[in-house]
XYZ file of C-alpha atoms in Angstrom:
751
model
C 0.000 0.000 0.000
C 1.226 3.485 -0.892
C 0.194 6.295 1.442
C 0.743 9.990 0.767
C -0.194 12.426 3.520
C -1.137 16.020 2.780
C 0.075 18.934 4.861
C -3.424 19.928 5.901
C -4.311 16.561 7.382
C -5.841 14.900 4.368
C -4.624 11.478 3.255
C -4.375 9.746 -0.100
C -3.988 5.949 -0.206
C -3.280 4.294 -3.515
C -3.285 0.519 -3.328
C -2.155 -1.596 -6.218
C -2.248 -4.968 -4.447
C -4.474 -7.685 -5.819
C -5.181 -5.703 -8.967
C -7.026 -8.611 -10.596
C -9.523 -8.470 -7.803
C -9.861 -4.716 -7.908
C -7.958 -1.590 -6.951
C -8.810 0.161 -3.709
C -8.592 3.939 -3.853
C -9.126 5.987 -0.690
C -9.339 9.737 -0.323
C -9.383 11.207 3.179
C -10.233 7.799 4.649
C -13.133 7.113 2.272
C -12.597 4.155 -0.038
C -13.909 3.593 -3.539
C -13.865 0.202 -5.271
C -16.149 -1.138 -7.949
C -14.259 -4.443 -8.120
C -12.588 -6.352 -10.936
C -12.256 -4.880 -14.413
C -14.123 -1.582 -13.991
C -13.945 2.051 -15.041
C -11.824 3.766 -12.388
C -12.097 7.390 -11.426
C -9.925 9.210 -8.969
C -11.223 12.337 -7.212
C -8.884 14.396 -5.092
C -10.860 16.898 -3.066
C -9.402 19.987 -1.451
C -6.129 21.702 -2.069
C -3.483 18.980 -1.659
C -0.123 20.670 -1.352
C 1.973 17.758 -2.638
C 5.269 17.631 -4.397
C 4.387 17.273 -8.083
C 7.165 14.744 -8.761
C 5.830 12.322 -6.135
C 2.270 12.644 -7.383
C 3.408 12.105 -10.960
C 5.375 8.959 -10.085
C 2.556 7.466 -8.028
C -0.155 8.370 -10.520
C 1.785 6.925 -13.452
C 2.294 3.655 -11.582
C -1.394 3.402 -10.692
C -2.536 4.363 -14.186
C -0.277 1.758 -15.737
C -1.758 -0.980 -13.541
C -5.309 0.214 -14.044
C -5.000 0.459 -17.805
C -3.339 -2.952 -18.056
C -6.470 -4.490 -16.561
C -9.039 -2.118 -17.939
C -8.172 -2.481 -21.634
C -6.492 -5.885 -21.506
C -9.528 -7.699 -22.893
C -9.778 -5.219 -25.747
C -6.079 -5.603 -26.571
C -6.563 -9.355 -26.929
C -9.647 -8.906 -29.087
C -7.951 -6.297 -31.291
C -4.941 -8.578 -31.792
C -7.271 -11.451 -32.755
C -9.114 -9.368 -35.367
C -5.876 -7.941 -36.783
C -4.660 -11.496 -37.325
C -7.977 -12.295 -39.014
C -7.628 -9.229 -41.262
C -4.135 -10.353 -42.306
C -5.464 -13.778 -43.349
C -8.396 -12.214 -45.203
C -6.047 -9.911 -47.133
C -3.846 -12.844 -48.171
C -6.866 -14.796 -49.402
C -8.025 -11.742 -51.371
C -4.615 -11.371 -53.063
C -4.738 -15.013 -54.142
C -8.260 -14.716 -55.520
C -9.021 -11.017 -56.126
C -12.172 -11.766 -58.113
C -13.743 -14.053 -55.526
C -17.022 -12.648 -54.283
C -17.165 -11.203 -50.800
C -13.495 -11.512 -49.795
C -12.694 -7.829 -50.000
C -15.986 -6.886 -48.337
C -15.182 -9.228 -45.431
C -11.738 -7.648 -45.125
C -13.259 -4.150 -45.029
C -15.811 -5.218 -42.409
C -13.023 -6.574 -40.211
C -11.085 -3.306 -40.499
C -14.167 -1.351 -39.468
C -14.622 -3.616 -36.448
C -10.973 -3.080 -35.488
C -11.461 0.687 -35.715
C -14.507 0.383 -33.476
C -12.591 -1.645 -30.893
C -9.640 0.751 -30.945
C -11.990 3.684 -30.439
C -13.562 1.876 -27.477
C -10.092 1.215 -26.080
C -9.209 4.858 -26.621
C -12.183 6.005 -24.544
C -11.572 3.481 -21.733
C -8.015 4.583 -21.066
C -7.402 6.592 -17.921
C -5.292 9.692 -18.475
C -4.057 12.667 -16.538
C -5.586 16.038 -17.430
C -3.373 19.026 -18.337
C -3.295 20.386 -14.737
C -2.388 17.077 -13.078
C 1.181 17.952 -12.203
C 1.087 21.735 -12.188
C -0.334 24.379 -9.912
C -1.070 21.876 -7.133
C -1.601 24.744 -4.716
C -4.102 26.590 -6.891
C -6.628 24.042 -8.114
C -8.068 20.622 -7.242
C -6.507 17.716 -9.095
C -8.765 15.455 -11.119
C -8.385 12.200 -12.965
C -11.177 11.195 -15.305
C -11.981 8.890 -18.191
C -12.778 11.853 -20.496
C -9.373 12.075 -22.186
C -7.806 15.445 -23.010
C -5.027 13.532 -24.751
C -5.427 12.125 -28.239
C -2.555 9.628 -27.994
C -2.710 5.881 -27.412
C 0.011 4.962 -24.972
C 0.244 1.259 -25.825
C 1.164 1.515 -29.497
C 4.635 0.034 -29.766
C 5.356 -0.318 -33.490
C 6.807 2.822 -35.124
C 4.806 2.118 -38.264
C 1.591 1.621 -36.277
C 2.366 4.748 -34.269
C 2.839 6.881 -37.398
C -0.348 5.491 -38.935
C -2.247 6.285 -35.760
C -0.881 9.839 -35.669
C -1.909 10.343 -39.294
C -5.364 9.013 -38.404
C -5.641 11.511 -35.546
C -4.624 14.408 -37.782
C -7.193 13.424 -40.391
C -10.082 13.110 -37.929
C -12.949 15.491 -38.763
C -13.119 16.753 -35.173
C -11.359 20.018 -34.383
C -7.879 19.617 -32.909
C -6.857 22.127 -30.258
C -3.415 23.640 -29.847
C -2.487 21.482 -26.783
C -3.622 18.321 -28.572
C -1.672 19.284 -31.676
C 1.438 19.788 -29.570
C 0.897 16.330 -28.045
C 0.795 14.809 -31.514
C 3.872 16.800 -32.486
C 5.731 15.637 -29.359
C 4.768 12.017 -30.005
C 5.950 12.394 -33.604
C 9.324 13.696 -32.461
C 9.652 10.814 -29.990
C 8.552 7.893 -32.127
C 8.881 8.792 -35.829
C 12.359 9.210 -37.271
C 12.828 11.832 -40.000
C 13.833 9.024 -42.385
C 10.560 7.188 -41.837
C 8.400 6.977 -45.004
C 5.482 8.683 -43.230
C 7.580 11.476 -41.690
C 7.070 13.972 -44.527
C 3.331 13.379 -44.585
C 3.092 13.707 -40.798
C 5.034 16.967 -40.624
C 3.144 18.577 -43.497
C -0.140 17.653 -41.804
C 1.092 19.199 -38.566
C 2.086 22.361 -40.474
C -1.347 22.636 -42.037
C -3.083 22.138 -38.694
C -1.036 24.875 -37.026
C -2.203 27.273 -39.738
C -5.864 26.204 -39.590
C -6.349 26.673 -35.842
C -8.884 29.245 -34.652
C -5.868 31.397 -33.789
C -3.215 30.229 -36.298
C 0.301 29.949 -34.914
C 2.417 30.525 -38.021
C 5.578 31.145 -35.989
C 5.308 27.703 -34.405
C 4.555 26.196 -37.818
C 7.760 27.745 -39.158
C 9.743 26.259 -36.252
C 8.287 22.834 -37.038
C 9.380 23.275 -40.650
C 12.952 24.298 -39.784
C 13.268 21.404 -37.322
C 12.870 18.909 -40.157
C 16.180 18.168 -41.928
C 16.253 18.720 -45.698
C 12.551 19.451 -46.325
C 11.376 18.495 -49.797
C 9.170 20.421 -52.230
C 6.013 19.112 -50.570
C 6.962 20.665 -47.220
C 8.127 23.931 -48.828
C 4.834 24.214 -50.701
C 2.902 23.589 -47.504
C 4.684 26.324 -45.546
C 4.475 28.810 -48.429
C 0.757 28.037 -48.772
C 0.256 28.549 -45.022
C 1.581 32.118 -45.289
C 0.019 32.858 -48.695
C -3.485 31.975 -47.463
C -3.259 34.299 -44.476
C -5.253 37.523 -44.673
C -2.278 39.404 -43.230
C -0.397 41.278 -45.983
C 2.916 40.786 -44.165
C 2.350 37.040 -44.274
C 1.860 37.277 -48.049
C 5.276 38.921 -48.295
C 6.680 36.190 -46.035
C 5.386 33.586 -48.508
C 7.314 35.342 -51.275
C 10.455 35.434 -49.099
C 10.164 31.701 -48.417
C 9.903 31.067 -52.147
C 13.037 33.150 -52.695
C 14.864 31.142 -49.994
C 13.751 27.903 -51.608
C 15.086 29.038 -54.986
C 18.462 30.233 -53.648
C 19.396 27.272 -51.435
C 22.916 25.946 -51.991
C 21.794 22.359 -51.441
C 18.959 21.773 -53.867
C 16.899 19.438 -51.702
C 13.715 20.926 -53.168
C 12.781 22.437 -56.521
C 9.559 24.275 -57.406
C 6.845 22.199 -59.014
C 3.409 22.774 -60.500
C 1.986 23.354 -57.004
C 4.584 25.959 -56.002
C 4.061 28.595 -58.696
C 0.279 29.119 -58.316
C 0.696 29.688 -54.560
C 3.442 32.291 -55.011
C 1.668 34.032 -57.902
C -1.448 34.387 -55.762
C 0.625 36.084 -53.038
C 2.183 38.391 -55.663
C -1.265 39.281 -57.009
C -2.635 40.058 -53.551
C 0.278 42.397 -52.763
C 0.391 43.865 -56.325
C 4.050 42.805 -56.549
C 4.358 43.097 -60.328
C 8.165 42.900 -60.449
C 8.340 39.793 -58.232
C 5.519 38.151 -60.184
C 7.369 38.670 -63.452
C 10.407 36.951 -61.918
C 8.193 34.001 -60.969
C 6.941 33.970 -64.571
C 10.568 33.680 -65.706
C 11.061 30.733 -63.329
C 7.962 29.080 -64.797
C 9.526 29.276 -68.265
C 12.919 28.160 -66.967
C 11.512 25.026 -65.331
C 9.364 24.127 -68.341
C 5.869 24.693 -66.910
C 4.650 27.109 -69.598
C 2.136 24.536 -70.873
C 0.616 23.778 -67.460
C -2.961 25.122 -67.583
C -3.212 25.585 -63.811
C -0.029 27.680 -63.704
C -0.996 29.668 -66.805
C -4.358 30.492 -65.216
C -2.474 31.771 -62.170
C -0.308 33.958 -64.403
C -3.352 35.387 -66.196
C -4.992 36.132 -62.840
C -1.782 37.718 -61.515
C -1.380 40.101 -64.466
C -5.086 40.991 -64.463
C -5.106 41.700 -60.714
C -2.067 43.952 -61.093
C -3.927 45.961 -63.745
C -1.918 44.651 -66.719
C -4.907 43.475 -68.734
C -2.926 43.612 -71.974
C -0.343 41.162 -70.572
C -3.120 39.014 -69.110
C -4.866 38.776 -72.485
C -1.561 38.076 -74.241
C -0.855 35.261 -71.774
C -4.411 33.982 -72.181
C -4.208 33.660 -75.962
C -0.754 32.035 -75.754
C -2.121 29.176 -73.636
C -2.070 25.842 -75.427
C -5.215 24.763 -73.600
C -7.854 26.998 -72.018
C -10.476 25.691 -69.600
C -13.543 27.312 -68.028
C -11.394 28.855 -65.296
C -9.204 30.570 -67.914
C -12.203 32.209 -69.562
C -13.781 33.152 -66.225
C -10.603 34.927 -65.111
C -10.489 37.068 -68.249
C -14.217 37.875 -68.307
C -14.211 38.747 -64.599
C -11.044 40.854 -64.948
C -12.491 42.949 -67.767
C -15.806 43.340 -65.917
C -14.069 44.498 -62.725
C -11.772 46.742 -64.761
C -14.761 48.568 -66.229
C -14.076 47.311 -69.781
C -17.533 45.832 -70.044
C -17.791 45.569 -73.825
C -14.635 43.424 -73.967
C -15.964 41.236 -71.139
C -19.135 40.598 -73.137
C -17.122 39.965 -76.308
C -15.049 37.326 -74.512
C -18.230 35.748 -73.175
C -19.396 35.340 -76.767
C -16.071 33.693 -77.662
C -16.277 31.371 -74.657
C -19.700 30.057 -75.658
C -18.203 28.546 -78.810
C -15.868 26.264 -76.839
C -17.202 25.938 -73.268
C -20.480 26.017 -71.400
C -20.544 28.908 -68.916
C -20.839 28.139 -65.218
C -22.066 30.144 -62.241
C -18.869 32.192 -61.983
C -19.121 33.101 -65.664
C -22.691 34.260 -65.266
C -21.853 36.434 -62.268
C -19.140 38.225 -64.250
C -21.309 38.618 -67.370
C -24.242 39.960 -65.356
C -21.896 42.462 -63.671
C -20.653 43.555 -67.105
C -24.239 44.064 -68.293
C -24.921 46.155 -65.183
C -21.848 48.309 -65.717
C -22.596 48.845 -69.383
C -26.311 49.387 -68.932
C -26.992 46.662 -71.487
C -30.474 45.725 -70.298
C -31.484 43.641 -73.330
C -28.313 41.564 -73.033
C -28.924 41.233 -69.291
C -32.439 39.975 -70.015
C -30.987 37.477 -72.504
C -28.467 36.230 -69.899
C -31.275 35.839 -67.354
C -33.345 33.872 -69.884
C -30.288 31.742 -70.734
C -29.877 30.837 -67.050
C -33.550 29.894 -66.690
C -33.670 27.794 -69.873
C -30.259 26.156 -70.229
C -28.714 25.988 -66.768
C -29.399 23.437 -64.050
C -31.525 24.143 -60.995
C -28.473 24.739 -58.807
C -27.462 27.745 -60.894
C -31.044 28.991 -61.197
C -31.322 28.977 -57.390
C -27.755 30.149 -56.765
C -27.785 33.032 -54.261
C -24.793 34.812 -55.810
C -26.184 34.621 -59.352
C -29.579 35.943 -58.232
C -27.935 38.700 -56.196
C -26.019 39.748 -59.326
C -29.309 39.788 -61.257
C -30.914 42.034 -58.626
C -27.927 44.370 -58.837
C -27.998 44.361 -62.653
C -31.711 45.179 -62.895
C -31.354 47.958 -60.312
C -28.441 49.489 -62.230
C -30.353 49.157 -65.500
C -33.327 51.092 -64.159
C -35.699 48.113 -63.886
C -36.632 48.212 -60.221
C -39.796 46.139 -60.638
C -37.954 43.216 -62.237
C -35.268 43.509 -59.557
C -37.957 43.172 -56.889
C -39.465 40.152 -58.665
C -36.103 38.369 -58.785
C -35.445 39.238 -55.151
C -38.830 37.997 -53.937
C -38.519 34.762 -55.961
C -35.239 33.783 -54.292
C -35.578 30.633 -52.173
C -32.912 31.941 -49.804
C -31.757 35.519 -49.317
C -28.504 36.249 -47.534
C -27.229 39.606 -46.285
C -25.615 40.412 -49.656
C -28.953 39.979 -51.439
C -30.685 42.353 -49.003
C -27.854 44.863 -49.337
C -28.142 44.811 -53.146
C -31.866 45.522 -52.960
C -31.487 48.324 -50.396
C -28.613 49.957 -52.308
C -30.525 49.669 -55.588
C -33.588 51.386 -54.160
C -31.418 54.098 -52.598
C -29.737 54.718 -55.956
C -33.153 55.391 -57.491
C -34.151 57.772 -54.700
C -36.747 55.314 -53.368
C -35.899 56.124 -49.757
C -39.142 54.871 -48.198
C -38.949 51.529 -50.012
C -35.267 51.138 -49.101
C -36.010 51.751 -45.411
C -38.993 49.360 -45.565
C -36.734 46.593 -46.891
C -34.204 47.401 -44.174
C -36.838 47.105 -41.436
C -38.125 43.856 -42.938
C -34.596 42.432 -43.036
C -33.857 43.319 -39.406
C -37.249 42.818 -37.742
C -38.787 39.968 -39.758
C -35.834 38.013 -41.151
C -33.666 38.709 -38.063
C -30.593 39.387 -40.207
C -27.953 41.568 -38.577
C -26.962 44.501 -40.856
C -23.333 45.259 -41.654
C -21.466 48.371 -42.768
C -22.630 47.993 -46.401
C -26.262 47.884 -45.261
C -25.879 51.238 -43.544
C -24.215 52.743 -46.613
C -27.459 51.932 -48.438
C -29.670 53.248 -45.624
C -27.727 56.516 -45.239
C -27.544 56.936 -49.018
C -31.334 56.572 -49.222
C -31.757 59.289 -46.588
C -29.241 61.463 -48.451
C -31.015 61.240 -51.812
C -34.290 62.352 -50.217
C -32.890 64.972 -47.831
C -34.088 63.024 -44.770
C -31.635 64.574 -42.307
C -33.264 63.505 -39.030
C -33.722 59.894 -40.205
C -30.108 59.822 -41.350
C -28.879 60.933 -37.916
C -31.037 58.271 -36.208
C -29.688 55.457 -38.388
C -26.092 56.651 -38.028
C -26.424 56.567 -34.229
C -28.165 53.185 -34.371
C -25.343 51.811 -36.514
C -22.698 52.644 -33.929
C -24.596 52.124 -30.670
C -26.961 49.222 -31.393
C -25.039 47.215 -34.000
C -21.464 48.186 -33.047
C -20.574 48.954 -36.669
C -17.498 51.157 -36.812
C -18.175 54.189 -39.052
C -16.136 54.217 -42.256
C -15.457 57.007 -44.724
C -18.497 55.957 -46.767
C -20.810 56.464 -43.774
C -19.294 59.803 -42.827
C -19.421 60.847 -46.482
C -23.175 60.136 -46.690
C -23.910 62.053 -43.502
C -21.677 65.020 -44.397
C -23.268 65.200 -47.850
C -26.718 64.953 -46.243
C -25.995 67.974 -44.022
C -24.329 69.896 -46.846
C -27.165 69.398 -49.363
C -29.675 70.477 -46.735
C -27.755 73.740 -46.281
C -26.584 72.820 -42.783
C -22.922 73.499 -43.530
C -21.938 74.250 -39.935
C -23.252 70.859 -38.775
C -21.360 69.207 -41.624
C -18.150 70.973 -40.581
C -18.681 69.961 -36.945
C -19.131 66.334 -37.987
C -15.907 66.440 -40.018
C -14.002 67.864 -37.047
C -15.334 65.066 -34.795
C -14.623 62.195 -37.206
C -12.606 59.306 -35.775
C -10.769 58.891 -39.092
C -9.126 61.367 -41.426
C -11.600 62.760 -44.011
C -10.815 62.048 -47.650
C -11.154 64.170 -50.784
C -14.754 63.027 -51.390
C -15.907 64.520 -48.087
C -14.079 67.821 -48.683
C -15.490 67.974 -52.225
C -19.026 67.535 -50.853
C -18.435 70.508 -48.587
C -16.977 72.555 -51.454
C -19.989 71.729 -53.627
C -22.287 72.823 -50.794
C -20.342 76.066 -50.392
C -20.787 76.704 -54.106
C -24.557 76.059 -54.031
C -25.196 77.881 -50.757
C -23.093 80.905 -51.752
C -20.857 80.516 -48.712
C -17.876 82.768 -48.109
C -15.002 82.622 -50.574
C -12.581 82.008 -47.693
C -14.471 78.885 -46.563
C -14.662 77.608 -50.148
C -10.925 78.155 -50.600
C -10.256 76.221 -47.386
C -12.373 73.300 -48.648
C -10.566 73.369 -52.021
C -7.206 73.415 -50.227
C -8.182 70.288 -48.285
C -9.178 68.547 -51.537
C -5.851 69.457 -53.168
C -3.952 68.118 -50.150
C -5.954 64.880 -50.120
C -5.683 64.153 -53.846
C -2.211 65.580 -54.455
C -1.014 65.673 -58.043
C -3.967 63.611 -59.295
C -6.558 66.247 -58.402
C -9.454 66.215 -60.874
C -10.797 69.165 -62.810
C -14.035 69.165 -60.794
C -12.418 71.060 -57.915
C -11.188 73.807 -60.262
C -14.654 74.059 -61.798
C -16.366 74.438 -58.415
C -13.837 76.997 -57.190
C -14.226 78.901 -60.454
C -17.973 79.192 -59.818
C -17.328 80.516 -56.305
C -14.975 83.202 -57.672
C -17.440 84.088 -60.432
C -20.330 84.457 -57.990
C -18.143 86.908 -56.039
C -17.202 88.724 -59.317
C -13.525 87.897 -58.783
C -12.790 87.458 -62.490
C -9.036 87.836 -62.086
C -9.028 84.788 -59.806
C -11.071 82.892 -62.390
C -8.420 83.680 -65.001
C -5.582 82.670 -62.659
C -7.360 79.404 -61.932
C -7.658 78.590 -65.635
C -3.995 79.434 -66.116
C -3.077 77.120 -63.229
C -5.097 74.332 -64.810
C -3.266 74.838 -68.092
C 0.145 74.802 -66.405
C -0.629 71.594 -64.519
C -2.133 69.946 -67.562
C -5.507 69.514 -65.872
C -8.263 68.881 -68.383
C -11.946 68.394 -67.781
C -13.036 64.777 -67.963
C -15.077 64.467 -71.165
C -18.728 63.668 -70.696
C -19.714 60.322 -72.178
C -23.204 58.854 -72.482
C -24.253 55.430 -73.717
C -27.600 54.118 -74.878
C -28.612 50.608 -75.888
C -30.919 50.072 -78.850
C -31.827 46.549 -80.039
C -28.928 44.981 -78.152
C -26.327 47.375 -79.573
C -24.615 49.867 -77.248
C -24.015 53.330 -78.739
C -21.555 55.796 -77.193
C -21.661 59.579 -77.465
C -19.312 62.380 -76.395
C -20.118 66.093 -76.187
C -20.318 67.541 -79.709
C -19.764 64.066 -81.163
C -20.103 63.785 -84.974
C -18.569 60.332 -85.429
C -21.765 58.315 -85.203
C -22.978 56.907 -88.565
C -26.368 58.567 -88.019
C -24.976 61.925 -86.858
C -26.858 63.892 -89.514
C -30.232 62.546 -88.409
C -29.283 62.914 -84.729
C -28.487 66.618 -85.159
C -31.773 67.159 -86.970
C -33.565 65.842 -83.871
C -31.341 68.047 -81.639
C -32.350 71.132 -83.659
C -35.987 70.079 -83.547
C -35.797 69.742 -79.742
C -34.155 73.183 -79.516
C -36.949 74.786 -81.542
C -39.677 73.182 -79.419
C -37.929 74.276 -76.213
C -37.666 77.865 -77.417
C -41.338 77.838 -78.369
C -42.311 77.226 -74.731
C -39.954 79.924 -73.404
C -36.895 77.871 -72.470
C -33.715 79.808 -71.592
C -30.358 78.057 -70.965
C -29.153 77.698 -67.381
C -25.441 78.483 -67.316
C -24.911 77.634 -63.635
C -23.677 74.193 -64.533
C -21.138 75.393 -67.089
C -17.676 73.795 -67.025
C -15.945 77.156 -66.427
C -18.013 80.249 -65.781
C -16.032 82.662 -67.949
C -16.860 80.555 -71.009
C -20.175 82.447 -71.071
C -18.339 85.512 -72.277
C -16.427 83.453 -74.872
C -19.618 82.356 -76.587
C -18.748 78.696 -76.018
C -21.822 77.739 -74.067
C -23.669 76.894 -77.256
C -22.171 73.461 -76.505
C -24.783 72.996 -73.765
C -27.197 71.800 -76.447
C -24.576 69.285 -77.568
C -23.897 67.632 -74.199
C -23.460 63.887 -74.560
C -26.739 62.937 -72.866
C -28.720 65.201 -75.230
C -27.188 63.470 -78.249
C -28.022 60.081 -76.704
C -31.610 61.161 -75.975
C -31.992 62.463 -79.546
C -30.739 59.107 -80.845
C -33.227 57.352 -78.550
C -36.134 59.467 -79.841
C -35.043 58.635 -83.374
C -34.775 54.851 -82.879
C -36.711 53.713 -79.787
C -39.998 51.890 -80.050
C -43.157 53.587 -78.756
C -43.888 53.182 -75.033
C -40.333 51.920 -74.409
C -38.334 54.067 -71.944
C -35.151 55.705 -73.211
C -32.263 54.629 -70.968
C -29.104 56.753 -70.906
C -26.016 56.159 -68.766
C -23.594 59.019 -68.182
C -20.130 59.025 -66.589
C -20.577 62.477 -64.977
C -23.292 64.123 -62.929
C -26.095 65.697 -64.957
C -25.729 69.485 -65.159
C -28.566 71.799 -64.124
C -29.479 72.752 -67.683
C -29.590 69.165 -69.001
C -31.691 68.091 -66.014
C -34.226 70.833 -66.759
C -34.195 70.160 -70.504
C -34.720 66.403 -70.032
C -37.813 67.071 -67.926
C -39.201 69.246 -70.733
C -38.363 66.667 -73.421
C -40.230 63.942 -71.468
C -43.345 66.149 -71.517
C -43.042 67.391 -75.120
C -42.436 63.929 -76.620
C -44.550 62.024 -74.057
C -41.712 59.607 -73.356
C -40.170 58.218 -70.183
C -36.435 58.893 -69.938
C -34.226 57.126 -67.380
C -30.801 58.672 -66.828
C -28.143 57.154 -64.603
C -25.356 59.580 -63.794
C -22.345 59.217 -61.524
C -24.408 59.731 -58.361
C -27.889 58.281 -58.878
C -30.849 57.521 -61.161
C -33.264 60.109 -62.549
C -36.671 58.974 -63.850
C -38.109 61.717 -66.093
C -41.801 61.504 -66.945
C -44.510 64.063 -67.757
C -42.142 66.951 -67.094
C -41.040 65.843 -63.620
C -38.081 63.930 -62.190
C -38.075 61.278 -59.488
C -35.343 63.184 -57.612
C -37.750 66.069 -56.983
C -34.950 68.390 -58.174
C -32.880 67.328 -55.162
C -29.652 65.793 -56.426
C-alpha cells in the first residue's frame, strides 16, 4: 500500500495490491472500489499541497496498472481481429475476383477501428493540470481524455499510422492536442521514416488552420525537419500565402526566394509551387516579383501547365496589366472554363464591359458557362447598362442551366444588382422575392438599388423587414445603403437616427463611406456648420470626397469665398497631383459668384500649367442589343446627320415654350463671355436622348447612362423633353438615377 499524507491533514492511499480483484482507492479515509475490471475514477478533493514529482510517479504507476487491466480484454480482441484481417487480405490477393473476400476484409477493419476507439475512450489519463499548480486548483483524474494519444502503441509504423489518423479526424484539434501529436511524432517517428514527410506537413497545415493560427510555431516545425522536400516547402508557403495578413503574403514570397536560392537543392519548385506564389504576388500587387516568378515558370518548363498559366493570367489581371493578361491567355495551349472566367471577370471588374461581353461570346463557342461566368457577365451588363443583353443572360440561365445555378444566391444577387443598375426596379424586386434563400448580400443589393433610385421609403422598408422579420444583422454595407437613401431624399433627421443606431446598437465602426453620406446629407440640406462639426469630430481622417461635398455645398449655398478656398485646399492636399478638374470648376464658380474674375483667369492658367483637363462627358444608350456611345459635340456616329436634326428640332420646341439656358452648370463660368456655351445643347446625354427618340420603339423608356453628374441645364431640358415627346427617360449619372416623366423627375430636383 502506498500512502501519501497532505500537509493539511488529508490522506491519499493508492493501493495496487491484488489488482485482478480490484484496486482500492481511498481519499481522506473514504474508499472507492467497484471491483474487478471496472472504469476507475480518482477524485482528489481539497487543495493537496503535494510535491508534483511524487504525485506524478505514483499516478503513473497506478494508471499503468489500471489500464493494463481495464483495456487488456480489448487488446486481446484487437490482436485477434488484426490477425484475421491479415489472413483475409492474403486470401483476397490469391483470388481477387472471388465474391465477398474484400468486403469481409473491409468489415473486419471497421470492427478493429470500433474496438480501438472503445479502447481509446476506456483509457485513464491525466488532465493538463495534473502535475502543475497543485496549490491553486483541485486535481482530477477522469476517463474523459484530453489527450489524443494511445500509450500502448509500440510499433513505429503503427504509431505513425495512428498519428496520421488523428490528424485526419474530422473533429477540431486544439493547440495542446496538436502539440501532443507533435511531441509524439518527435519521440517515435524518425525523419527518415516513409510517413515522416506526410506527418510533418499535416502538422504544419493544422497549425495554420487553428482558430488562432500559430504561423511562428509552424515555421519552427518546418525548420526542425532536416532537408525538407518540395512538398513541405509548398505547404509552408501556402500557409503564409493563405493568411489575410499582408505581411504574411510577403513572407510567402520570401520563403519562395529562400527555396530558390538554397545551396543544397533538396527541393525544386513544381506545379503546385508557382500558383501559390503568384497568388501572393497578385494580392500584394508585386508586379516585379511576379514577373520573376513567370521567368522561373519558363525556366523550369511549366509554360504549358494550364493551372499555372491560369495563375499567371490572374496575376497580371489583378495587377492591372490586362494587356499582358490577355496576351498570356491567348498564348495558352489549352484553355479551360477557369481561364475564360478569369479574363471575363477581370475585364468586368476593370470597367471594360464591352470586352468582357465579347469574350463571353467567344467562350460560348468552346465551353459552357458556369455560375462564376454568369456572375461576371451579369456584372458587365450592369456596368454597361446593357439591359437587353442582361435579359438574354437571365433567360439563358432559366432555360439552359441546371436548378443549382437557377437557385444560386450569388447569381440571383447579381441579377438584382444588374436590374437595379439598369433602371428596372420592378424586375429587380421580382427576382429578389422569388429567391428561395436571401442572404445579407442579397438584401444589401436591394437596399442599395432602391437608394440609388431615390426610393428612400422603399429602401427603409426593406431594411426594417430584413432586421425585424428576417432577423438578419446589418453590416457596414447595409448602412451605406440606408444613409444613401436618406441622403437622396434629404431626410436629415432619419439619417442621424440610423447613423447613431449603426454605432450604438449594432457596433458597426463608421467608415469614410458612412461619414461621407452624412456630411453630404448635411451639406445638401444647407446645414454646412453641422457638416463641418461632424468632419471635425470624425474618428478617421476625411478624404477628398468629403471635402469635395463641402466645397460643392459652399458653391450652391453661396458661402464665403474664404471657406470655399479652405475646402478646395483640403481637396488638393488629399488628392495631391492627381486632383481632378471638378475642384477647379467648383472653385471657379465661387470666384465668379463673387465677381472675382481675375481669380477665375488665374485658376484657368493654373489648370493649363498643370495639364488639368476636364473629364469628357460620355453617355451610352442601348438600342436593339447594340450599345451606342456619345461624347459632347460628337459627330462620329454613322447617323450623326439625323441625330443633329432631332437636336435642332428639340431646340426649336424648347424655345417655343420659353426655355432659356441655365449656365450655372457650365464647365468654367467665364466661357459664357467666350460664346462657347452653345455646346450645352450638344452635351453627350442630349445626343443620346436624340438618338433614342429617333430609334426607340413607342412606349419603351429611353435609358441613358452618363459618366458624370447631370448638369442643371440638361436636367431641366430632359424634364421638358419627357413632356413634349410624351416619353419616359431614365438617366443614370455618376451619383444616382433620374426617372423623367410628364415633365417631372423622381429626384424632386434634389440631387
